[in-house]
Coordinates of C-alpha atoms and ligand atoms in Angstrom, one line a residue:
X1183 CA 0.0 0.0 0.0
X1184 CA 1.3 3.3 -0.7
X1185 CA 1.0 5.9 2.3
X1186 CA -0.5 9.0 1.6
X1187 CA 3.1 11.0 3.1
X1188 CA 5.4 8.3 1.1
X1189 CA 8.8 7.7 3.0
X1190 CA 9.8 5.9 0.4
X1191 CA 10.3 9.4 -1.5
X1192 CA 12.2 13.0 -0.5
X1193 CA 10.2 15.1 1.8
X1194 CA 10.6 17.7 -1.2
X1195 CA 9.0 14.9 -3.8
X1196 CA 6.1 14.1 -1.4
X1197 CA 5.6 18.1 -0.9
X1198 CA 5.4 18.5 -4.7
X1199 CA 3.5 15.4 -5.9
X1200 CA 1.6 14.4 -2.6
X1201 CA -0.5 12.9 -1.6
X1202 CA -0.6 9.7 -2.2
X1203 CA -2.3 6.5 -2.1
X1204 CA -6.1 6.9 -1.1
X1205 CA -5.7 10.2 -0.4
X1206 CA -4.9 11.6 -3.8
X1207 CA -8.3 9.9 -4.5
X1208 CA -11.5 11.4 -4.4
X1209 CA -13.3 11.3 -0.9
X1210 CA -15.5 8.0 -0.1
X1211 CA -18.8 10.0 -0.6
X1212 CA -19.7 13.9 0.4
X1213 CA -19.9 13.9 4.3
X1214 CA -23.9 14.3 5.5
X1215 CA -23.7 14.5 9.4
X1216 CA -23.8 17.1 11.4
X1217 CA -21.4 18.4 13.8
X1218 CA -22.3 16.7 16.4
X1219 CA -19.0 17.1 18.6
X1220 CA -16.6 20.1 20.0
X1221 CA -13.2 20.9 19.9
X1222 CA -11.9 24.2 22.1
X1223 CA -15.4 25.5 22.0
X1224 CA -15.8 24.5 18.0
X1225 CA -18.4 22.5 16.8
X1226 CA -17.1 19.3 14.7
X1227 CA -18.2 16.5 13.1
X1228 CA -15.7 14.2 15.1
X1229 CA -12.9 15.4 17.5
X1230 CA -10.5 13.5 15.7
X1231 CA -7.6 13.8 12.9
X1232 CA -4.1 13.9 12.0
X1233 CA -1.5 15.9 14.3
X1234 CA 1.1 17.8 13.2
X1235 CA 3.4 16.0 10.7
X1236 CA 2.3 14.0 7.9
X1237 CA -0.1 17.1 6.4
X1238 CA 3.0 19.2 5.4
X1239 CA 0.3 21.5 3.0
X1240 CA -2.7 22.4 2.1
X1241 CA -2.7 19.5 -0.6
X1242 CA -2.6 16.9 2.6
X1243 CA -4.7 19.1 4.6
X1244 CA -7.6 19.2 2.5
X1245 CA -7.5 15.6 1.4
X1246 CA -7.4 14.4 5.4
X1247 CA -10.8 16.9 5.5
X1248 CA -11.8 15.1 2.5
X1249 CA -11.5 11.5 4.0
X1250 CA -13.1 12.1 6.9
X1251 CA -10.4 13.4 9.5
X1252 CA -12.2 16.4 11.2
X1253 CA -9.3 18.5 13.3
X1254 CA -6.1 18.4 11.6
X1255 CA -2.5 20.0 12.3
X1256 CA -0.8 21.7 9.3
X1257 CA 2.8 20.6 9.6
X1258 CA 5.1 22.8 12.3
X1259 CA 6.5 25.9 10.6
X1260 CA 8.8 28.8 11.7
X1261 CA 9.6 32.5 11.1
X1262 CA 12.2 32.0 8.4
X1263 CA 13.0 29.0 6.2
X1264 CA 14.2 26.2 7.5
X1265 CA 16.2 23.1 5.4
X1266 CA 15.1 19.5 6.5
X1267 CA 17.5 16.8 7.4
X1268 CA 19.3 14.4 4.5
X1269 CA 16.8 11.7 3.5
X1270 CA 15.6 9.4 4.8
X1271 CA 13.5 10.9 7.1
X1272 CA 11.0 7.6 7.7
X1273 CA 12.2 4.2 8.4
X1274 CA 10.9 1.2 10.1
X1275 CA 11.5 0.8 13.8
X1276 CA 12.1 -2.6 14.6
X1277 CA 10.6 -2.6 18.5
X1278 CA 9.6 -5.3 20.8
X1279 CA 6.4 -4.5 22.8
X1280 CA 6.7 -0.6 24.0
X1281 CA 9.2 2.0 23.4
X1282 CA 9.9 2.6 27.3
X1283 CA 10.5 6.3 27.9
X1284 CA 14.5 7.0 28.6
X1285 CA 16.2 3.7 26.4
X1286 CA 19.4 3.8 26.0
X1287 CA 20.3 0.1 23.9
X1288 CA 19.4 0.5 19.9
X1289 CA 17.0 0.1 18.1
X1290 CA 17.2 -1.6 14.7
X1291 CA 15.5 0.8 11.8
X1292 CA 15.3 0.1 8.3
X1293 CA 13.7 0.7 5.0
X1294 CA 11.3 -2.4 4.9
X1295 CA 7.9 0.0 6.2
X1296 CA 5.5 -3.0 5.1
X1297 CA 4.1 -4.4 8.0
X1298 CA 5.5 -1.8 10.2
X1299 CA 3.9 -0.1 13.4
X1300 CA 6.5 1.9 14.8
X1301 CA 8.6 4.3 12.4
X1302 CA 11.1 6.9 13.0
X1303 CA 10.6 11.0 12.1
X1304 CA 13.6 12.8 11.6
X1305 CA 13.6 15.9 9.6
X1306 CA 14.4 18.6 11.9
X1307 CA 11.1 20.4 11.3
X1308 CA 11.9 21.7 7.9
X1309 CA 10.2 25.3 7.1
X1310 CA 9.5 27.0 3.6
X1311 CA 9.7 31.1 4.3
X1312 CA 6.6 32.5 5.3
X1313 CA 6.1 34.3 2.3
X1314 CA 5.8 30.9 0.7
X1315 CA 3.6 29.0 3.8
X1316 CA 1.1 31.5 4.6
X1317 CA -1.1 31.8 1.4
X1318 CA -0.5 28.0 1.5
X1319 CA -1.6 27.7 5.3
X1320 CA -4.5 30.1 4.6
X1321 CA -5.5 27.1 1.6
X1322 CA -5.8 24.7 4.4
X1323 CA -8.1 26.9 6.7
X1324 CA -10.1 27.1 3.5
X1325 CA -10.4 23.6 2.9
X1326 CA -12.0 22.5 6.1
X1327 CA -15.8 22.4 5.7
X1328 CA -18.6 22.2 8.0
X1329 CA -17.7 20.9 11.4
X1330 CA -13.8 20.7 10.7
X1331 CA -11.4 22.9 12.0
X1332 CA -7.2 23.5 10.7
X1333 CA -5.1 23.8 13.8
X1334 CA -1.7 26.2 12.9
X1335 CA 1.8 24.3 14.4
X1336 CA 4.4 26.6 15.0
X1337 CA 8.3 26.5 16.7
X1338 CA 11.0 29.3 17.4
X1339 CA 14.2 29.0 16.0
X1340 CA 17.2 28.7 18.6
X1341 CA 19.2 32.1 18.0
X1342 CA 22.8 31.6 16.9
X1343 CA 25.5 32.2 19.2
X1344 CA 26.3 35.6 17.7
X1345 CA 23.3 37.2 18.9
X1346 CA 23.6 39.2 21.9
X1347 CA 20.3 38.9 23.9
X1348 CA 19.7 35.2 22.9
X1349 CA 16.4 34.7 25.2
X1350 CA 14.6 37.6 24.4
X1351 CA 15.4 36.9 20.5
X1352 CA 14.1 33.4 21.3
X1353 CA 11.0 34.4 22.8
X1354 CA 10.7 37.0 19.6
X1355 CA 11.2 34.3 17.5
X1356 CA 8.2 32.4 18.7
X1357 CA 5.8 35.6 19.2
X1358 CA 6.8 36.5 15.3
X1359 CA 5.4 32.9 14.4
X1360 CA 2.5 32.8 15.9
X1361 CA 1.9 35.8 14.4
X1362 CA 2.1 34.7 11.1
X1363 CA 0.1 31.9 11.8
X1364 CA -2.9 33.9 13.1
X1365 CA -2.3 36.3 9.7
X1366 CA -2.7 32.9 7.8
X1367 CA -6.5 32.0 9.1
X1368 CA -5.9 29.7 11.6
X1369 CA -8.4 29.8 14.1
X1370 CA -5.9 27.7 16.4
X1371 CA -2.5 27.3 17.4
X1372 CA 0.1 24.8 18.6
X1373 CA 3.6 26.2 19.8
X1374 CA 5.8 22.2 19.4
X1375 CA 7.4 22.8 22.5
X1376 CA 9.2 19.0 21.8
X1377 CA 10.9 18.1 18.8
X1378 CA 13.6 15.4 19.6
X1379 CA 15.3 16.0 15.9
X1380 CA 17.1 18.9 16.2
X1381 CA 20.0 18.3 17.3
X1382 CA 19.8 19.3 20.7
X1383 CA 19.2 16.8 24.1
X1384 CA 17.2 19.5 26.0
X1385 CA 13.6 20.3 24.7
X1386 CA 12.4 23.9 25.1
X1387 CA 9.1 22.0 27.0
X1388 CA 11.2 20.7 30.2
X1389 CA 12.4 24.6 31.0
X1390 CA 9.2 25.0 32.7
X1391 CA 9.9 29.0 33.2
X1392 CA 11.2 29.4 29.6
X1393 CA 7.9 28.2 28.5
X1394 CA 6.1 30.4 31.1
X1395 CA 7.6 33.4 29.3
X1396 CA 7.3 32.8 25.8
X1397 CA 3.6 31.3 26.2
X1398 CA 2.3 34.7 27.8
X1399 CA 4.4 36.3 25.3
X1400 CA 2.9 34.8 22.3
X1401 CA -0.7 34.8 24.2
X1402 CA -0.4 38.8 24.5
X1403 CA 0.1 39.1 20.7
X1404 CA -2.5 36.5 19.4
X1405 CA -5.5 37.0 22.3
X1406 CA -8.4 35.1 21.8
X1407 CA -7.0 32.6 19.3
X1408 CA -6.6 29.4 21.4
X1409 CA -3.5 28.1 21.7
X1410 CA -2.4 24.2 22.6
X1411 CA 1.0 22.9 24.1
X1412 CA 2.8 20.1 21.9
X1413 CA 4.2 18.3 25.1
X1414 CA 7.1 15.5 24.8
X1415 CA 6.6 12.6 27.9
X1416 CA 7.6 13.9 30.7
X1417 CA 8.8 10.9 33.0
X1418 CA 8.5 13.2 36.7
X1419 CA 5.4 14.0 38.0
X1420 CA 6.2 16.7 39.7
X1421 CA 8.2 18.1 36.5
X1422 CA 4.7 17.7 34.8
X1423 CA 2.7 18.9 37.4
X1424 CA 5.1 22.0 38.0
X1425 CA 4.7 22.8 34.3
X1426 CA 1.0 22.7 34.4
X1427 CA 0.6 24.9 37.0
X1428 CA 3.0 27.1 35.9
X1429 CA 0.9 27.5 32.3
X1430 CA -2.7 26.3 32.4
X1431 CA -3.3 30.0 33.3
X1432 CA -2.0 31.3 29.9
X1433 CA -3.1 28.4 27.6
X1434 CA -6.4 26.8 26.6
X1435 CA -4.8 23.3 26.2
X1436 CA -2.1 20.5 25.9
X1437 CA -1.1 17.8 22.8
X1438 CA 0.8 15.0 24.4
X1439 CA 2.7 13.2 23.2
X1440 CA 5.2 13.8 20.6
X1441 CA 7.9 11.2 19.8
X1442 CA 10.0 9.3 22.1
X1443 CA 13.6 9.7 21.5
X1444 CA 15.6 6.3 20.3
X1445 CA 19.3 5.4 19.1
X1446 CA 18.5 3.8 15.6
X1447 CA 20.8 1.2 14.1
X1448 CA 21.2 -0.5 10.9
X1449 CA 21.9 -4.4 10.7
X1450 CA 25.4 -4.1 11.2
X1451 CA 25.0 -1.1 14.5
X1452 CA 25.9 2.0 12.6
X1453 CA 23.5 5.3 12.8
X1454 CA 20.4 4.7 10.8
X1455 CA 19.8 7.8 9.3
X1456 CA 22.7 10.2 8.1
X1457 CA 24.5 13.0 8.9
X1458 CA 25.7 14.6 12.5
X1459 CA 22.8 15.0 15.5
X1460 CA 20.6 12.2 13.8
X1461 CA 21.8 9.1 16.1
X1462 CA 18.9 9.3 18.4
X1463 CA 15.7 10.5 16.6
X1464 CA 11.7 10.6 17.3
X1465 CA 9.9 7.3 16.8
X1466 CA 6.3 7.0 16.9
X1467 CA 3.3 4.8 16.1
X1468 CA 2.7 1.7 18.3
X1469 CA 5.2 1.4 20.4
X1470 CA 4.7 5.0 22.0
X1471 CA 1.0 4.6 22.7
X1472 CA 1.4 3.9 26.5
X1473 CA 3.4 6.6 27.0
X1474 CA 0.2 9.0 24.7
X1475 CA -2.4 7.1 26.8
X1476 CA 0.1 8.0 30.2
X1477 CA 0.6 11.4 29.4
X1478 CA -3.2 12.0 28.5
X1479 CA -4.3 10.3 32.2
X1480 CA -2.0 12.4 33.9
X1481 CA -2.9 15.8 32.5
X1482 CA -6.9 14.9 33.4
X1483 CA -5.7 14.5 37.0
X1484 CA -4.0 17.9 36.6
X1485 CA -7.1 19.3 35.0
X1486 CA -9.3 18.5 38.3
X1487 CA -6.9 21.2 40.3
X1488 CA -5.5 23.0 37.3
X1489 CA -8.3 23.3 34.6
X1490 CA -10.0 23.7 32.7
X1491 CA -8.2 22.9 29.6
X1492 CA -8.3 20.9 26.5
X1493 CA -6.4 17.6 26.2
X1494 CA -5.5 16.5 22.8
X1495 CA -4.5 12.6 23.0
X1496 CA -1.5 11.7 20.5
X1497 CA 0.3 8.8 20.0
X1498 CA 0.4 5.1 18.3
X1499 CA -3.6 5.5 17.8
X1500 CA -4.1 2.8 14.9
X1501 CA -7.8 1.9 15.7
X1502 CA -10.9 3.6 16.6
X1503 CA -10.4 1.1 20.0
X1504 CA -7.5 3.0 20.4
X1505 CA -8.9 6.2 19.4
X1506 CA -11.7 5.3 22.2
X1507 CA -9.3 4.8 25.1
X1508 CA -7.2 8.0 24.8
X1509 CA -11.0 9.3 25.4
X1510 CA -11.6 6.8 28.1
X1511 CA -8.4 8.4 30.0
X1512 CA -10.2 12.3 29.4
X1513 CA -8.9 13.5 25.9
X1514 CA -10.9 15.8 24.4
X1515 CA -9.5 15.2 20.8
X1516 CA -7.9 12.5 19.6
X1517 CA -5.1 12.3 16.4
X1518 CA -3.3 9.8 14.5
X1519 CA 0.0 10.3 12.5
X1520 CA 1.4 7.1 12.2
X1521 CA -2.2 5.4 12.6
X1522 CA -3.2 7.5 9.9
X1523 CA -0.5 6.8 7.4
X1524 CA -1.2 3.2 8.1
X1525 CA -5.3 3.2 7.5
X1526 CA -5.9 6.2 5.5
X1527 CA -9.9 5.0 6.5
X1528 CA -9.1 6.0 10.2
X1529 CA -11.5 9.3 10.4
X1530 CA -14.0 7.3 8.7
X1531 CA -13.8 4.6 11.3
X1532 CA -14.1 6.8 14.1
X1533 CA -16.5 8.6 13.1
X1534 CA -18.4 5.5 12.6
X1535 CA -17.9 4.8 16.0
X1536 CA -21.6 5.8 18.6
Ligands
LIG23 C1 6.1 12.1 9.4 C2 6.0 12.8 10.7 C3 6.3 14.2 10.9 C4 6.1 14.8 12.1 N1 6.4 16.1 12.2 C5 6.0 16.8 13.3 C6 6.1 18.2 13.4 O1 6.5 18.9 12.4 N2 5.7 18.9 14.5 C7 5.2 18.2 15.6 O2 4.8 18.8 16.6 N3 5.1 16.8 15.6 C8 5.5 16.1 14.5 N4 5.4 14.8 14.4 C9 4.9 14.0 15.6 C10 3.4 13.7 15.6 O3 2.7 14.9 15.6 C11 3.0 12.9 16.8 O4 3.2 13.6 18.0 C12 3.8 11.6 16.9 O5 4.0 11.0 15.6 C13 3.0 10.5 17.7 O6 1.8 10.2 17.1 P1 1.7 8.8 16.2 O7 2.1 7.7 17.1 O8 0.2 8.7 15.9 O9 2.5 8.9 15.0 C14 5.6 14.1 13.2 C15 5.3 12.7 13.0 C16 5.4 12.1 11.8 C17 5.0 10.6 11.7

């Protein structure tokens, strides 16, 4: 089967050509239900779709509307172009049972994806200059119909050394973003707070007072637009806790999880996937749902002292079972990236489900 994000081509070859497989079909049959669900105050059809990822432009975007998938993430994008990592990007990851958080042995990854459950994503969040996204990203807000809704990922950019006040250029960096995000439509926003594949071991979401600052900041400029949280798995409590408290006041929500970090190896133990900084990269799919399903049950016990706010459940959802329990544990919203690559017929399914 042919996925509709193909990692079998360049991430510049699927962004030109893509989608693929059922998705550059036409949809199953025009959509009839109402909305008959809510998302952040939004009425949809289903509170379920595709995080950010494997939509990486309006072409994706409109197709996941199309087949059913009802909230959907437009791939993360920044303030000024960004290149993405040496291909390949996507490989199988070869993983016994669950990916536990914190691993340090290897994993083997390779290019045999059929079958596969768990896959890596490395591309180091990859941008095209605003100038280039925008009337693209404002496509996407356009495509959703009734009872859909185009969420608007966004990241800073890590100043270089040579700038001289490197935090408040950071915390610029992200205010400038969002920014551009609101200008494109999007009637919601996610700051990733917890991309494993740039190069760096600590992610901007475990400096709880980093986040503190640059949330308010960005929630001054954007107001009423809601903004989410893309969390990575936090493995202290407290550590999670802390950051709740410290942000549920500026927010209107969390997406947990993102990927879970792993050391991929080929058959013979060198790095998977090419190039300096790539040793350990984000795997997903399968093998991370405990940690989504974790993360989600944790942030609902916040919620009771905390809340409100919205929980979007992520991570190795390949079933509308699965889809069912991150509900079970107090999601909101549910999404599939991997699970979605996988079944195409996902949104379809769940909104199937009573
Ligand atoms: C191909 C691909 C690209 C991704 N790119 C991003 C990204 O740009 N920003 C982000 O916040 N998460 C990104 N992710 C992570 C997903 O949003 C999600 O958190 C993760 O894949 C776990 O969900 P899953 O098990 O359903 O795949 C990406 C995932 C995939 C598979």
């Amino acid at each position: 089967m042919t996925w509709f994000y193909d990692p079998r081509r360049t991430y510049e070859d699927n962004y030109a050509h893509g989608p693929f497989g059922t998705f550059a079909e036409a949809a199953p049959g025009a959509p009839s239900e109402a909305p008959g669900a809510s998302f952040l105050g939004r009425p949809v059809r289903s509170a379920f779709g595709i995080p950010a990822g494997p939509l990486v432009n309006a072409a994706y975007c409109a197709a996941a509307f199309r087949h059913g998938f009802d909230v959907n993430v437009y791939k993360t994008v920044r303030a000024e172009a960004h290149p993405v990592h040496p291909f390949p990007n996507t490989l199988a990851v070869h993983v016994d049972g669950r990916l536990e958080a914190g691993r340090t042995a290897p994993l083997r990854a390779d290019d045999r994806l059929d079958g596969a459950t768990s896959i890596s994503n490395s591309f180091g969040v990859p941008s095209r200059d605003p100038d280039a996204w925008q009337p693209d990203m404002a496509a996407a807000v356009a495509a959703a119909g009734e009872g859909q809704v185009l969420v608007g990922s966004f990241q800073g950019t890590r100043p270089g050394s040579g700038v001289a006040d490197r935090e408040r250029a950071y915390v610029a960096d992200h205010v400038a973003a969002a920014r551009l995000v609101v200008e494109a439509g999007a009637p919601v926003l996610e700051m990733n707070l917890s991309c494993p594949n740039e190069g760096t071991g600590a992610l901007l979401c475990f400096d709880t007072a980093a986040v503190a600052r640059i949330a308010g900041a960005v929630k001054d400029e954007v107001g009423d637009v809601p903004l989410l949280l893309k969390l990575a798995y936090f493995g202290d409590d407290a550590a999670l806790a802390a950051f709740v408290r410290a942000t549920a006041g500026i927010v209107d929500g969390y997406a947990a999880v993102n990927t879970l970090p792993a050391r991929l190896v080929d058959a013979d133990g060198r790095q998977a996937l090419p190039g300096e900084g790539r040793a350990v990269a984000g795997v997903c799919g399968d093998a991370i749902r405990w940690a989504g399903l974790e993360m989600t049950a944790r942030l609902a016990r916040l919620r009771d002292a905390h809340g409100p706010f919205a929980i979007v459940g992520v991570g190795g959802v390949l079933t509308a079972a699965d889809a069912g329990a991150y509900r079970a544990a107090g999601a909101d919203a549910v999404m599939s990236a991997t699970g979605a690559m996988l079944d195409p017929g996902l949104g379809a399914k769940v909104r199937a489900q009573p």
